[in-house]
JSON list of C-alpha atoms in Angstrom, two decimals:
[
{"chain": "R", "resi": 264, "resn": "GLU", "atom": "CA", "xyz": [-16.79, 6.71, -15.22]},
{"chain": "R", "resi": 265, "resn": "PRO", "atom": "CA", "xyz": [-14.91, 3.49, -16.05]},
{"chain": "R", "resi": 266, "resn": "GLU", "atom": "CA", "xyz": [-15.12, 0.79, -13.42]},
{"chain": "R", "resi": 267, "resn": "VAL", "atom": "CA", "xyz": [-13.65, -2.52, -12.38]},
{"chain": "R", "resi": 268, "resn": "THR", "atom": "CA", "xyz": [-16.10, -5.36, -12.94]},
{"chain": "R", "resi": 269, "resn": "GLN", "atom": "CA", "xyz": [-16.06, -8.70, -11.17]},
{"chain": "R", "resi": 270, "resn": "THR", "atom": "CA", "xyz": [-17.87, -11.95, -11.86]},
{"chain": "R", "resi": 271, "resn": "PRO", "atom": "CA", "xyz": [-19.59, -13.79, -10.39]},
{"chain": "R", "resi": 272, "resn": "SER", "atom": "CA", "xyz": [-21.00, -11.67, -7.58]},
{"chain": "R", "resi": 273, "resn": "HIS", "atom": "CA", "xyz": [-21.47, -14.78, -5.46]},
{"chain": "R", "resi": 274, "resn": "GLN", "atom": "CA", "xyz": [-19.76, -18.17, -5.77]},
{"chain": "R", "resi": 275, "resn": "VAL", "atom": "CA", "xyz": [-20.57, -21.18, -3.65]},
{"chain": "R", "resi": 276, "resn": "THR", "atom": "CA", "xyz": [-18.20, -24.12, -3.78]},
{"chain": "R", "resi": 277, "resn": "GLN", "atom": "CA", "xyz": [-17.41, -27.26, -1.87]},
{"chain": "R", "resi": 278, "resn": "MET", "atom": "CA", "xyz": [-14.24, -27.62, 0.14]},
{"chain": "R", "resi": 279, "resn": "GLY", "atom": "CA", "xyz": [-11.43, -28.98, -2.00]},
{"chain": "R", "resi": 280, "resn": "GLN", "atom": "CA", "xyz": [-12.82, -27.65, -5.26]},
{"chain": "R", "resi": 281, "resn": "GLU", "atom": "CA", "xyz": [-11.06, -25.19, -7.51]},
{"chain": "R", "resi": 282, "resn": "VAL", "atom": "CA", "xyz": [-12.54, -21.75, -8.10]},
{"chain": "R", "resi": 283, "resn": "ILE", "atom": "CA", "xyz": [-11.68, -18.98, -10.50]},
{"chain": "R", "resi": 284, "resn": "LEU", "atom": "CA", "xyz": [-12.72, -15.44, -9.73]},
{"chain": "R", "resi": 285, "resn": "ARG", "atom": "CA", "xyz": [-12.78, -13.09, -12.67]},
{"chain": "R", "resi": 286, "resn": "CYS", "atom": "CA", "xyz": [-12.13, -9.40, -13.01]},
{"chain": "R", "resi": 287, "resn": "VAL", "atom": "CA", "xyz": [-12.03, -6.88, -15.81]},
{"chain": "R", "resi": 288, "resn": "PRO", "atom": "CA", "xyz": [-9.82, -3.98, -14.68]},
{"chain": "R", "resi": 289, "resn": "ILE", "atom": "CA", "xyz": [-10.12, -0.45, -16.02]},
{"chain": "R", "resi": 290, "resn": "SER", "atom": "CA", "xyz": [-8.75, -0.56, -19.54]},
{"chain": "R", "resi": 291, "resn": "ASN", "atom": "CA", "xyz": [-5.82, 1.86, -19.33]},
{"chain": "R", "resi": 292, "resn": "HIS", "atom": "CA", "xyz": [-4.66, 0.69, -15.91]},
{"chain": "R", "resi": 293, "resn": "LEU", "atom": "CA", "xyz": [-1.39, -1.22, -15.65]},
{"chain": "R", "resi": 294, "resn": "TYR", "atom": "CA", "xyz": [-1.42, -2.43, -12.05]},
{"chain": "R", "resi": 295, "resn": "PHE", "atom": "CA", "xyz": [-3.81, -5.10, -10.82]},
{"chain": "R", "resi": 296, "resn": "TYR", "atom": "CA", "xyz": [-4.55, -6.38, -7.36]},
{"chain": "R", "resi": 297, "resn": "TRP", "atom": "CA", "xyz": [-6.57, -8.82, -5.34]},
{"chain": "R", "resi": 298, "resn": "TYR", "atom": "CA", "xyz": [-7.71, -8.05, -1.80]},
{"chain": "R", "resi": 299, "resn": "ARG", "atom": "CA", "xyz": [-10.05, -9.99, 0.43]},
{"chain": "R", "resi": 300, "resn": "GLN", "atom": "CA", "xyz": [-12.24, -9.30, 3.43]},
{"chain": "R", "resi": 301, "resn": "ILE", "atom": "CA", "xyz": [-13.26, -12.12, 5.72]},
{"chain": "R", "resi": 302, "resn": "LEU", "atom": "CA", "xyz": [-16.57, -11.34, 7.40]},
{"chain": "R", "resi": 303, "resn": "GLY", "atom": "CA", "xyz": [-16.03, -8.97, 10.32]},
{"chain": "R", "resi": 304, "resn": "GLN", "atom": "CA", "xyz": [-12.35, -8.48, 9.57]},
{"chain": "R", "resi": 305, "resn": "LYS", "atom": "CA", "xyz": [-10.19, -5.97, 7.73]},
{"chain": "R", "resi": 306, "resn": "VAL", "atom": "CA", "xyz": [-9.67, -5.72, 4.01]},
{"chain": "R", "resi": 307, "resn": "GLU", "atom": "CA", "xyz": [-6.38, -7.54, 3.39]},
{"chain": "R", "resi": 308, "resn": "PHE", "atom": "CA", "xyz": [-3.91, -7.34, 0.53]},
{"chain": "R", "resi": 309, "resn": "LEU", "atom": "CA", "xyz": [-3.32, -10.60, -1.34]},
{"chain": "R", "resi": 310, "resn": "VAL", "atom": "CA", "xyz": [-1.29, -9.86, -4.44]},
{"chain": "R", "resi": 311, "resn": "SER", "atom": "CA", "xyz": [-0.27, -7.18, -6.93]},
{"chain": "R", "resi": 312, "resn": "PHE", "atom": "CA", "xyz": [0.45, -7.78, -10.59]},
{"chain": "R", "resi": 313, "resn": "TYR", "atom": "CA", "xyz": [2.30, -5.66, -13.09]},
{"chain": "R", "resi": 314, "resn": "ASN", "atom": "CA", "xyz": [3.82, -6.30, -16.50]},
{"chain": "R", "resi": 315, "resn": "ASN", "atom": "CA", "xyz": [2.49, -9.87, -16.55]},
{"chain": "R", "resi": 316, "resn": "GLU", "atom": "CA", "xyz": [4.04, -10.93, -13.32]},
{"chain": "R", "resi": 317, "resn": "ILE", "atom": "CA", "xyz": [3.43, -10.81, -9.60]},
{"chain": "R", "resi": 318, "resn": "SER", "atom": "CA", "xyz": [5.11, -7.75, -8.14]},
{"chain": "R", "resi": 319, "resn": "GLU", "atom": "CA", "xyz": [4.26, -8.43, -4.51]},
{"chain": "R", "resi": 320, "resn": "LYS", "atom": "CA", "xyz": [2.27, -10.94, -2.51]},
{"chain": "R", "resi": 321, "resn": "SER", "atom": "CA", "xyz": [1.26, -11.38, 1.10]},
{"chain": "R", "resi": 322, "resn": "GLU", "atom": "CA", "xyz": [1.79, -14.38, 3.32]},
{"chain": "R", "resi": 323, "resn": "ILE", "atom": "CA", "xyz": [-1.85, -15.29, 2.72]},
{"chain": "R", "resi": 324, "resn": "PHE", "atom": "CA", "xyz": [-1.11, -15.82, -0.98]},
{"chain": "R", "resi": 325, "resn": "ASP", "atom": "CA", "xyz": [0.34, -19.32, -0.71]},
{"chain": "R", "resi": 326, "resn": "ASP", "atom": "CA", "xyz": [0.72, -22.05, -3.34]},
{"chain": "R", "resi": 327, "resn": "GLN", "atom": "CA", "xyz": [-3.02, -22.60, -3.42]},
{"chain": "R", "resi": 328, "resn": "PHE", "atom": "CA", "xyz": [-3.47, -19.20, -5.03]},
{"chain": "R", "resi": 329, "resn": "SER", "atom": "CA", "xyz": [-2.49, -18.05, -8.49]},
{"chain": "R", "resi": 330, "resn": "VAL", "atom": "CA", "xyz": [-3.25, -15.08, -10.70]},
{"chain": "R", "resi": 331, "resn": "GLU", "atom": "CA", "xyz": [-3.30, -14.73, -14.42]},
{"chain": "R", "resi": 332, "resn": "ARG", "atom": "CA", "xyz": [-3.97, -12.18, -17.10]},
{"chain": "R", "resi": 333, "resn": "PRO", "atom": "CA", "xyz": [-5.02, -14.56, -19.87]},
{"chain": "R", "resi": 334, "resn": "ASP", "atom": "CA", "xyz": [-5.79, -11.84, -22.40]},
{"chain": "R", "resi": 335, "resn": "GLY", "atom": "CA", "xyz": [-5.74, -8.07, -22.68]},
{"chain": "R", "resi": 336, "resn": "SER", "atom": "CA", "xyz": [-8.77, -7.50, -20.53]},
{"chain": "R", "resi": 337, "resn": "ASN", "atom": "CA", "xyz": [-9.29, -10.18, -17.86]},
{"chain": "R", "resi": 338, "resn": "PHE", "atom": "CA", "xyz": [-7.47, -10.72, -14.59]},
{"chain": "R", "resi": 339, "resn": "THR", "atom": "CA", "xyz": [-8.22, -13.90, -12.66]},
{"chain": "R", "resi": 340, "resn": "LEU", "atom": "CA", "xyz": [-7.62, -15.32, -9.21]},
{"chain": "R", "resi": 341, "resn": "LYS", "atom": "CA", "xyz": [-7.56, -19.09, -8.93]},
{"chain": "R", "resi": 342, "resn": "ILE", "atom": "CA", "xyz": [-7.80, -21.02, -5.69]},
{"chain": "R", "resi": 343, "resn": "ARG", "atom": "CA", "xyz": [-6.79, -24.60, -6.39]},
{"chain": "R", "resi": 344, "resn": "SER", "atom": "CA", "xyz": [-8.27, -26.46, -3.45]},
{"chain": "R", "resi": 345, "resn": "THR", "atom": "CA", "xyz": [-10.60, -24.30, -1.43]},
{"chain": "R", "resi": 346, "resn": "LYS", "atom": "CA", "xyz": [-10.73, -24.43, 2.35]},
{"chain": "R", "resi": 347, "resn": "LEU", "atom": "CA", "xyz": [-13.48, -23.29, 4.67]},
{"chain": "R", "resi": 348, "resn": "GLU", "atom": "CA", "xyz": [-11.32, -20.36, 5.75]},
{"chain": "R", "resi": 349, "resn": "ASP", "atom": "CA", "xyz": [-11.15, -19.09, 2.17]},
{"chain": "R", "resi": 350, "resn": "SER", "atom": "CA", "xyz": [-14.75, -17.92, 2.55]},
{"chain": "R", "resi": 351, "resn": "ALA", "atom": "CA", "xyz": [-14.57, -14.16, 2.14]},
{"chain": "R", "resi": 352, "resn": "MET", "atom": "CA", "xyz": [-15.34, -11.23, -0.09]},
{"chain": "R", "resi": 353, "resn": "TYR", "atom": "CA", "xyz": [-12.68, -10.99, -2.78]},
{"chain": "R", "resi": 354, "resn": "PHE", "atom": "CA", "xyz": [-12.04, -7.58, -4.30]},
{"chain": "R", "resi": 355, "resn": "CYS", "atom": "CA", "xyz": [-10.19, -6.95, -7.51]},
{"chain": "R", "resi": 356, "resn": "ALA", "atom": "CA", "xyz": [-8.60, -3.53, -7.97]},
{"chain": "R", "resi": 357, "resn": "SER", "atom": "CA", "xyz": [-6.62, -1.70, -10.60]},
{"chain": "R", "resi": 358, "resn": "SER", "atom": "CA", "xyz": [-4.65, 1.51, -10.81]},
{"chain": "R", "resi": 359, "resn": "GLY", "atom": "CA", "xyz": [-2.65, 3.65, -13.14]},
{"chain": "R", "resi": 360, "resn": "ASP", "atom": "CA", "xyz": [-1.16, 6.82, -11.77]},
{"chain": "R", "resi": 361, "resn": "SER", "atom": "CA", "xyz": [-4.08, 6.99, -9.36]},
{"chain": "R", "resi": 362, "resn": "PRO", "atom": "CA", "xyz": [-5.44, 5.47, -6.19]},
{"chain": "R", "resi": 363, "resn": "LEU", "atom": "CA", "xyz": [-6.85, 1.97, -6.40]},
{"chain": "R", "resi": 364, "resn": "HIS", "atom": "CA", "xyz": [-10.23, 1.49, -8.00]},
{"chain": "R", "resi": 365, "resn": "PHE", "atom": "CA", "xyz": [-12.04, -1.50, -6.56]},
{"chain": "R", "resi": 366, "resn": "GLY", "atom": "CA", "xyz": [-14.66, -3.74, -8.06]},
{"chain": "R", "resi": 367, "resn": "ASN", "atom": "CA", "xyz": [-17.82, -4.70, -6.18]},
{"chain": "R", "resi": 368, "resn": "GLY", "atom": "CA", "xyz": [-16.36, -8.00, -5.12]},
{"chain": "R", "resi": 369, "resn": "THR", "atom": "CA", "xyz": [-17.13, -11.70, -5.35]},
{"chain": "R", "resi": 370, "resn": "ARG", "atom": "CA", "xyz": [-18.53, -13.31, -2.24]},
{"chain": "R", "resi": 371, "resn": "LEU", "atom": "CA", "xyz": [-16.95, -16.76, -2.03]},
{"chain": "R", "resi": 372, "resn": "THR", "atom": "CA", "xyz": [-18.66, -19.27, 0.23]},
{"chain": "R", "resi": 373, "resn": "VAL", "atom": "CA", "xyz": [-16.88, -22.57, 0.82]},
{"chain": "R", "resi": 374, "resn": "THR", "atom": "CA", "xyz": [-19.06, -25.31, 2.28]},
{"chain": "N", "resi": 112, "resn": "ASP", "atom": "CA", "xyz": [-1.78, -6.89, 12.31]},
{"chain": "N", "resi": 113, "resn": "GLN", "atom": "CA", "xyz": [-2.64, -3.59, 13.96]},
{"chain": "N", "resi": 114, "resn": "GLN", "atom": "CA", "xyz": [-0.57, -1.25, 11.82]},
{"chain": "N", "resi": 115, "resn": "VAL", "atom": "CA", "xyz": [-3.62, 0.85, 10.99]},
{"chain": "N", "resi": 116, "resn": "LYS", "atom": "CA", "xyz": [-6.32, 1.29, 13.60]},
{"chain": "N", "resi": 117, "resn": "GLN", "atom": "CA", "xyz": [-9.71, 2.89, 13.58]},
{"chain": "N", "resi": 118, "resn": "ASN", "atom": "CA", "xyz": [-10.79, 2.76, 17.19]},
{"chain": "N", "resi": 119, "resn": "SER", "atom": "CA", "xyz": [-14.39, 3.80, 16.67]},
{"chain": "N", "resi": 120, "resn": "PRO", "atom": "CA", "xyz": [-16.45, 1.05, 15.05]},
{"chain": "N", "resi": 121, "resn": "SER", "atom": "CA", "xyz": [-19.38, 3.42, 14.64]},
{"chain": "N", "resi": 122, "resn": "LEU", "atom": "CA", "xyz": [-20.27, 7.09, 14.66]},
{"chain": "N", "resi": 123, "resn": "SER", "atom": "CA", "xyz": [-23.64, 8.82, 14.53]},
{"chain": "N", "resi": 124, "resn": "VAL", "atom": "CA", "xyz": [-23.91, 12.47, 13.42]},
{"chain": "N", "resi": 125, "resn": "GLN", "atom": "CA", "xyz": [-26.75, 14.86, 12.80]},
{"chain": "N", "resi": 126, "resn": "GLU", "atom": "CA", "xyz": [-27.29, 15.96, 9.22]},
{"chain": "N", "resi": 127, "resn": "GLY", "atom": "CA", "xyz": [-25.56, 19.27, 8.55]},
{"chain": "N", "resi": 128, "resn": "ARG", "atom": "CA", "xyz": [-23.03, 18.84, 11.34]},
{"chain": "N", "resi": 129, "resn": "ILE", "atom": "CA", "xyz": [-19.38, 17.88, 11.05]},
{"chain": "N", "resi": 130, "resn": "SER", "atom": "CA", "xyz": [-18.35, 14.22, 10.99]},
{"chain": "N", "resi": 131, "resn": "ILE", "atom": "CA", "xyz": [-14.83, 13.45, 12.21]},
{"chain": "N", "resi": 132, "resn": "LEU", "atom": "CA", "xyz": [-13.39, 10.01, 11.63]},
{"chain": "N", "resi": 133, "resn": "ASN", "atom": "CA", "xyz": [-10.06, 9.11, 13.17]},
{"chain": "N", "resi": 134, "resn": "CYS", "atom": "CA", "xyz": [-7.26, 6.76, 12.28]},
{"chain": "N", "resi": 135, "resn": "ASP", "atom": "CA", "xyz": [-3.95, 5.87, 13.93]},
{"chain": "N", "resi": 136, "resn": "TYR", "atom": "CA", "xyz": [-0.99, 4.04, 12.48]},
{"chain": "N", "resi": 137, "resn": "THR", "atom": "CA", "xyz": [2.14, 2.54, 13.92]},
{"chain": "N", "resi": 138, "resn": "ASN", "atom": "CA", "xyz": [4.44, 1.96, 10.93]},
{"chain": "N", "resi": 139, "resn": "SER", "atom": "CA", "xyz": [6.68, 4.99, 10.42]},
{"chain": "N", "resi": 140, "resn": "MET", "atom": "CA", "xyz": [7.42, 3.78, 6.88]},
{"chain": "N", "resi": 141, "resn": "PHE", "atom": "CA", "xyz": [3.90, 4.70, 5.79]},
{"chain": "N", "resi": 142, "resn": "ASP", "atom": "CA", "xyz": [3.92, 7.93, 3.84]},
{"chain": "N", "resi": 143, "resn": "TYR", "atom": "CA", "xyz": [0.74, 7.84, 1.79]},
{"chain": "N", "resi": 144, "resn": "PHE", "atom": "CA", "xyz": [-2.70, 7.69, 3.33]},
{"chain": "N", "resi": 145, "resn": "LEU", "atom": "CA", "xyz": [-6.14, 7.27, 1.85]},
{"chain": "N", "resi": 146, "resn": "TRP", "atom": "CA", "xyz": [-9.76, 7.21, 2.88]},
{"chain": "N", "resi": 147, "resn": "TYR", "atom": "CA", "xyz": [-12.23, 4.90, 1.20]},
{"chain": "N", "resi": 148, "resn": "LYS", "atom": "CA", "xyz": [-15.98, 4.78, 1.58]},
{"chain": "N", "resi": 149, "resn": "LYS", "atom": "CA", "xyz": [-17.96, 1.57, 1.26]},
{"chain": "N", "resi": 150, "resn": "TYR", "atom": "CA", "xyz": [-21.65, 0.98, 0.79]},
{"chain": "N", "resi": 151, "resn": "PRO", "atom": "CA", "xyz": [-23.15, -2.50, 1.34]},
{"chain": "N", "resi": 152, "resn": "ALA", "atom": "CA", "xyz": [-22.67, -4.88, -1.60]},
{"chain": "N", "resi": 153, "resn": "GLU", "atom": "CA", "xyz": [-20.18, -2.52, -3.24]},
{"chain": "N", "resi": 154, "resn": "GLY", "atom": "CA", "xyz": [-16.41, -2.26, -3.28]},
{"chain": "N", "resi": 155, "resn": "PRO", "atom": "CA", "xyz": [-14.49, 0.49, -1.49]},
{"chain": "N", "resi": 156, "resn": "THR", "atom": "CA", "xyz": [-14.61, 3.81, -3.32]},
{"chain": "N", "resi": 157, "resn": "PHE", "atom": "CA", "xyz": [-11.70, 6.22, -3.11]},
{"chain": "N", "resi": 158, "resn": "LEU", "atom": "CA", "xyz": [-12.50, 9.48, -1.35]},
{"chain": "N", "resi": 159, "resn": "ILE", "atom": "CA", "xyz": [-9.37, 11.45, -0.64]},
{"chain": "N", "resi": 160, "resn": "SER", "atom": "CA", "xyz": [-5.67, 10.93, 0.00]},
{"chain": "N", "resi": 161, "resn": "ILE", "atom": "CA", "xyz": [-2.74, 12.70, 1.55]},
{"chain": "N", "resi": 162, "resn": "SER", "atom": "CA", "xyz": [0.99, 12.38, 1.21]},
{"chain": "N", "resi": 163, "resn": "SER", "atom": "CA", "xyz": [3.24, 12.63, 4.23]},
{"chain": "N", "resi": 164, "resn": "ILE", "atom": "CA", "xyz": [4.76, 15.86, 2.97]},
{"chain": "N", "resi": 165, "resn": "LYS", "atom": "CA", "xyz": [1.44, 17.59, 3.61]},
{"chain": "N", "resi": 166, "resn": "ASP", "atom": "CA", "xyz": [-0.63, 18.02, 6.74]},
{"chain": "N", "resi": 167, "resn": "LYS", "atom": "CA", "xyz": [-3.92, 18.80, 5.07]},
{"chain": "N", "resi": 168, "resn": "ASN", "atom": "CA", "xyz": [-5.75, 18.02, 1.87]},
{"chain": "N", "resi": 169, "resn": "GLU", "atom": "CA", "xyz": [-9.18, 19.30, 0.98]},
{"chain": "N", "resi": 170, "resn": "ASP", "atom": "CA", "xyz": [-11.70, 18.21, -1.64]},
{"chain": "N", "resi": 171, "resn": "GLY", "atom": "CA", "xyz": [-15.11, 19.80, -1.41]},
{"chain": "N", "resi": 172, "resn": "ARG", "atom": "CA", "xyz": [-16.81, 18.70, 1.81]},
{"chain": "N", "resi": 173, "resn": "PHE", "atom": "CA", "xyz": [-13.96, 16.32, 2.65]},
{"chain": "N", "resi": 174, "resn": "THR", "atom": "CA", "xyz": [-10.74, 17.29, 4.39]},
{"chain": "N", "resi": 175, "resn": "VAL", "atom": "CA", "xyz": [-8.03, 14.95, 5.57]},
{"chain": "N", "resi": 176, "resn": "PHE", "atom": "CA", "xyz": [-5.57, 16.04, 8.26]},
{"chain": "N", "resi": 177, "resn": "LEU", "atom": "CA", "xyz": [-2.29, 14.28, 8.94]},
{"chain": "N", "resi": 178, "resn": "ASN", "atom": "CA", "xyz": [-0.25, 14.58, 12.14]},
{"chain": "N", "resi": 179, "resn": "LYS", "atom": "CA", "xyz": [2.92, 12.65, 11.43]},
{"chain": "N", "resi": 180, "resn": "SER", "atom": "CA", "xyz": [4.44, 13.11, 14.86]},
{"chain": "N", "resi": 181, "resn": "ALA", "atom": "CA", "xyz": [1.34, 11.59, 16.45]},
{"chain": "N", "resi": 182, "resn": "LYS", "atom": "CA", "xyz": [0.91, 9.06, 13.63]},
{"chain": "N", "resi": 183, "resn": "HIS", "atom": "CA", "xyz": [-2.69, 10.13, 13.37]},
{"chain": "N", "resi": 184, "resn": "LEU", "atom": "CA", "xyz": [-4.98, 11.19, 10.59]},
{"chain": "N", "resi": 185, "resn": "SER", "atom": "CA", "xyz": [-8.56, 12.28, 10.48]},
{"chain": "N", "resi": 186, "resn": "LEU", "atom": "CA", "xyz": [-11.27, 12.78, 7.91]},
{"chain": "N", "resi": 187, "resn": "HIS", "atom": "CA", "xyz": [-13.64, 15.69, 8.30]},
{"chain": "N", "resi": 188, "resn": "ILE", "atom": "CA", "xyz": [-16.92, 15.81, 6.43]},
{"chain": "N", "resi": 189, "resn": "VAL", "atom": "CA", "xyz": [-18.79, 19.06, 6.58]},
{"chain": "N", "resi": 190, "resn": "PRO", "atom": "CA", "xyz": [-21.67, 19.47, 6.24]},
{"chain": "N", "resi": 191, "resn": "SER", "atom": "CA", "xyz": [-22.66, 15.83, 6.67]},
{"chain": "N", "resi": 192, "resn": "GLN", "atom": "CA", "xyz": [-25.39, 14.53, 4.39]},
{"chain": "N", "resi": 193, "resn": "PRO", "atom": "CA", "xyz": [-27.59, 11.39, 4.61]},
{"chain": "N", "resi": 194, "resn": "GLY", "atom": "CA", "xyz": [-25.79, 9.95, 1.55]},
{"chain": "N", "resi": 195, "resn": "ASP", "atom": "CA", "xyz": [-22.56, 9.99, 3.57]},
{"chain": "N", "resi": 196, "resn": "SER", "atom": "CA", "xyz": [-23.86, 7.09, 5.65]},
{"chain": "N", "resi": 197, "resn": "ALA", "atom": "CA", "xyz": [-21.43, 4.27, 4.88]},
{"chain": "N", "resi": 198, "resn": "VAL", "atom": "CA", "xyz": [-18.40, 2.46, 6.26]},
{"chain": "N", "resi": 199, "resn": "TYR", "atom": "CA", "xyz": [-15.22, 4.53, 6.03]},
{"chain": "N", "resi": 200, "resn": "PHE", "atom": "CA", "xyz": [-11.84, 2.85, 5.79]},
{"chain": "N", "resi": 201, "resn": "CYS", "atom": "CA", "xyz": [-8.51, 4.46, 6.45]},
{"chain": "N", "resi": 202, "resn": "ALA", "atom": "CA", "xyz": [-5.62, 2.92, 4.49]},
{"chain": "N", "resi": 203, "resn": "ALA", "atom": "CA", "xyz": [-1.88, 3.46, 4.31]},
{"chain": "N", "resi": 204, "resn": "SER", "atom": "CA", "xyz": [1.03, 2.45, 2.14]},
{"chain": "N", "resi": 205, "resn": "ALA", "atom": "CA", "xyz": [4.80, 2.82, 2.21]},
{"chain": "N", "resi": 206, "resn": "TYR", "atom": "CA", "xyz": [4.85, 4.91, -0.93]},
{"chain": "N", "resi": 207, "resn": "LYS", "atom": "CA", "xyz": [2.33, 6.23, -3.39]},
{"chain": "N", "resi": 208, "resn": "GLY", "atom": "CA", "xyz": [3.24, 3.83, -6.14]},
{"chain": "N", "resi": 209, "resn": "ALA", "atom": "CA", "xyz": [3.09, 0.70, -4.01]},
{"chain": "N", "resi": 210, "resn": "GLN", "atom": "CA", "xyz": [-0.66, 0.49, -3.63]},
{"chain": "N", "resi": 211, "resn": "LYS", "atom": "CA", "xyz": [-0.18, -2.38, -1.23]},
{"chain": "N", "resi": 212, "resn": "LEU", "atom": "CA", "xyz": [-2.63, -0.82, 1.13]},
{"chain": "N", "resi": 213, "resn": "VAL", "atom": "CA", "xyz": [-2.97, -1.67, 4.79]},
{"chain": "N", "resi": 214, "resn": "PHE", "atom": "CA", "xyz": [-6.53, -1.01, 5.90]},
{"chain": "N", "resi": 215, "resn": "GLY", "atom": "CA", "xyz": [-8.07, -0.12, 9.21]},
{"chain": "N", "resi": 216, "resn": "GLN", "atom": "CA", "xyz": [-11.12, -1.95, 10.51]},
{"chain": "N", "resi": 217, "resn": "GLY", "atom": "CA", "xyz": [-13.52, 0.70, 9.30]},
{"chain": "N", "resi": 218, "resn": "THR", "atom": "CA", "xyz": [-15.94, 3.07, 11.00]},
{"chain": "N", "resi": 219, "resn": "ARG", "atom": "CA", "xyz": [-19.64, 2.90, 10.23]},
{"chain": "N", "resi": 220, "resn": "LEU", "atom": "CA", "xyz": [-20.93, 6.46, 9.88]},
{"chain": "N", "resi": 221, "resn": "THR", "atom": "CA", "xyz": [-24.65, 7.10, 10.21]},
{"chain": "N", "resi": 222, "resn": "ILE", "atom": "CA", "xyz": [-26.04, 10.52, 9.37]},
{"chain": "N", "resi": 223, "resn": "ASN", "atom": "CA", "xyz": [-29.34, 11.19, 11.06]},
{"chain": "N", "resi": 224, "resn": "PRO", "atom": "CA", "xyz": [-31.87, 13.55, 9.48]}
]
């Protein structure tokens, strides 16, 4: 069964540094998403992306965050200047005419 | 944000018995509901969904019931198997296409042999 793949599985960065989290969605899916889960908290919606533009974003997704689909297969989440509170599990997801399929996540640790 | 609530953080069930996981929501705009299952170090995996026009949807051992008037849904697993041990998340969205899901806190289900 096709799956969403995310790299790296674990990223450690220093506060103030930029990070890019990478995702390869399922190939025939047209909708792409980022969610995150801070330890001990709920899975939260960050952003959805369709037709090469953001279709919806949450209040968490401020100017420090950006998403891009640089080619036909990758979907990235960039955090420009990481803060301690950005430490979380970040899940990429994609969908077609189907429920969301999630990747296994990238654990981001900001020190 | 308490729009979707799973009030039981954990549940322990004997193998072969029925597991019932509950979920409540407050936003009357929600009309599509899903259950996801999550193992450690993996992403959530879709299990089953239900649209607000139905009150029941069944897929093998999994059945989801929706009570719109009570704003309550439940997931029944019968018979429960050891491989069902995982964290189960209830999620809701305003319409099927939106996929901006609002998740509950999750319930950790443990199936005992």
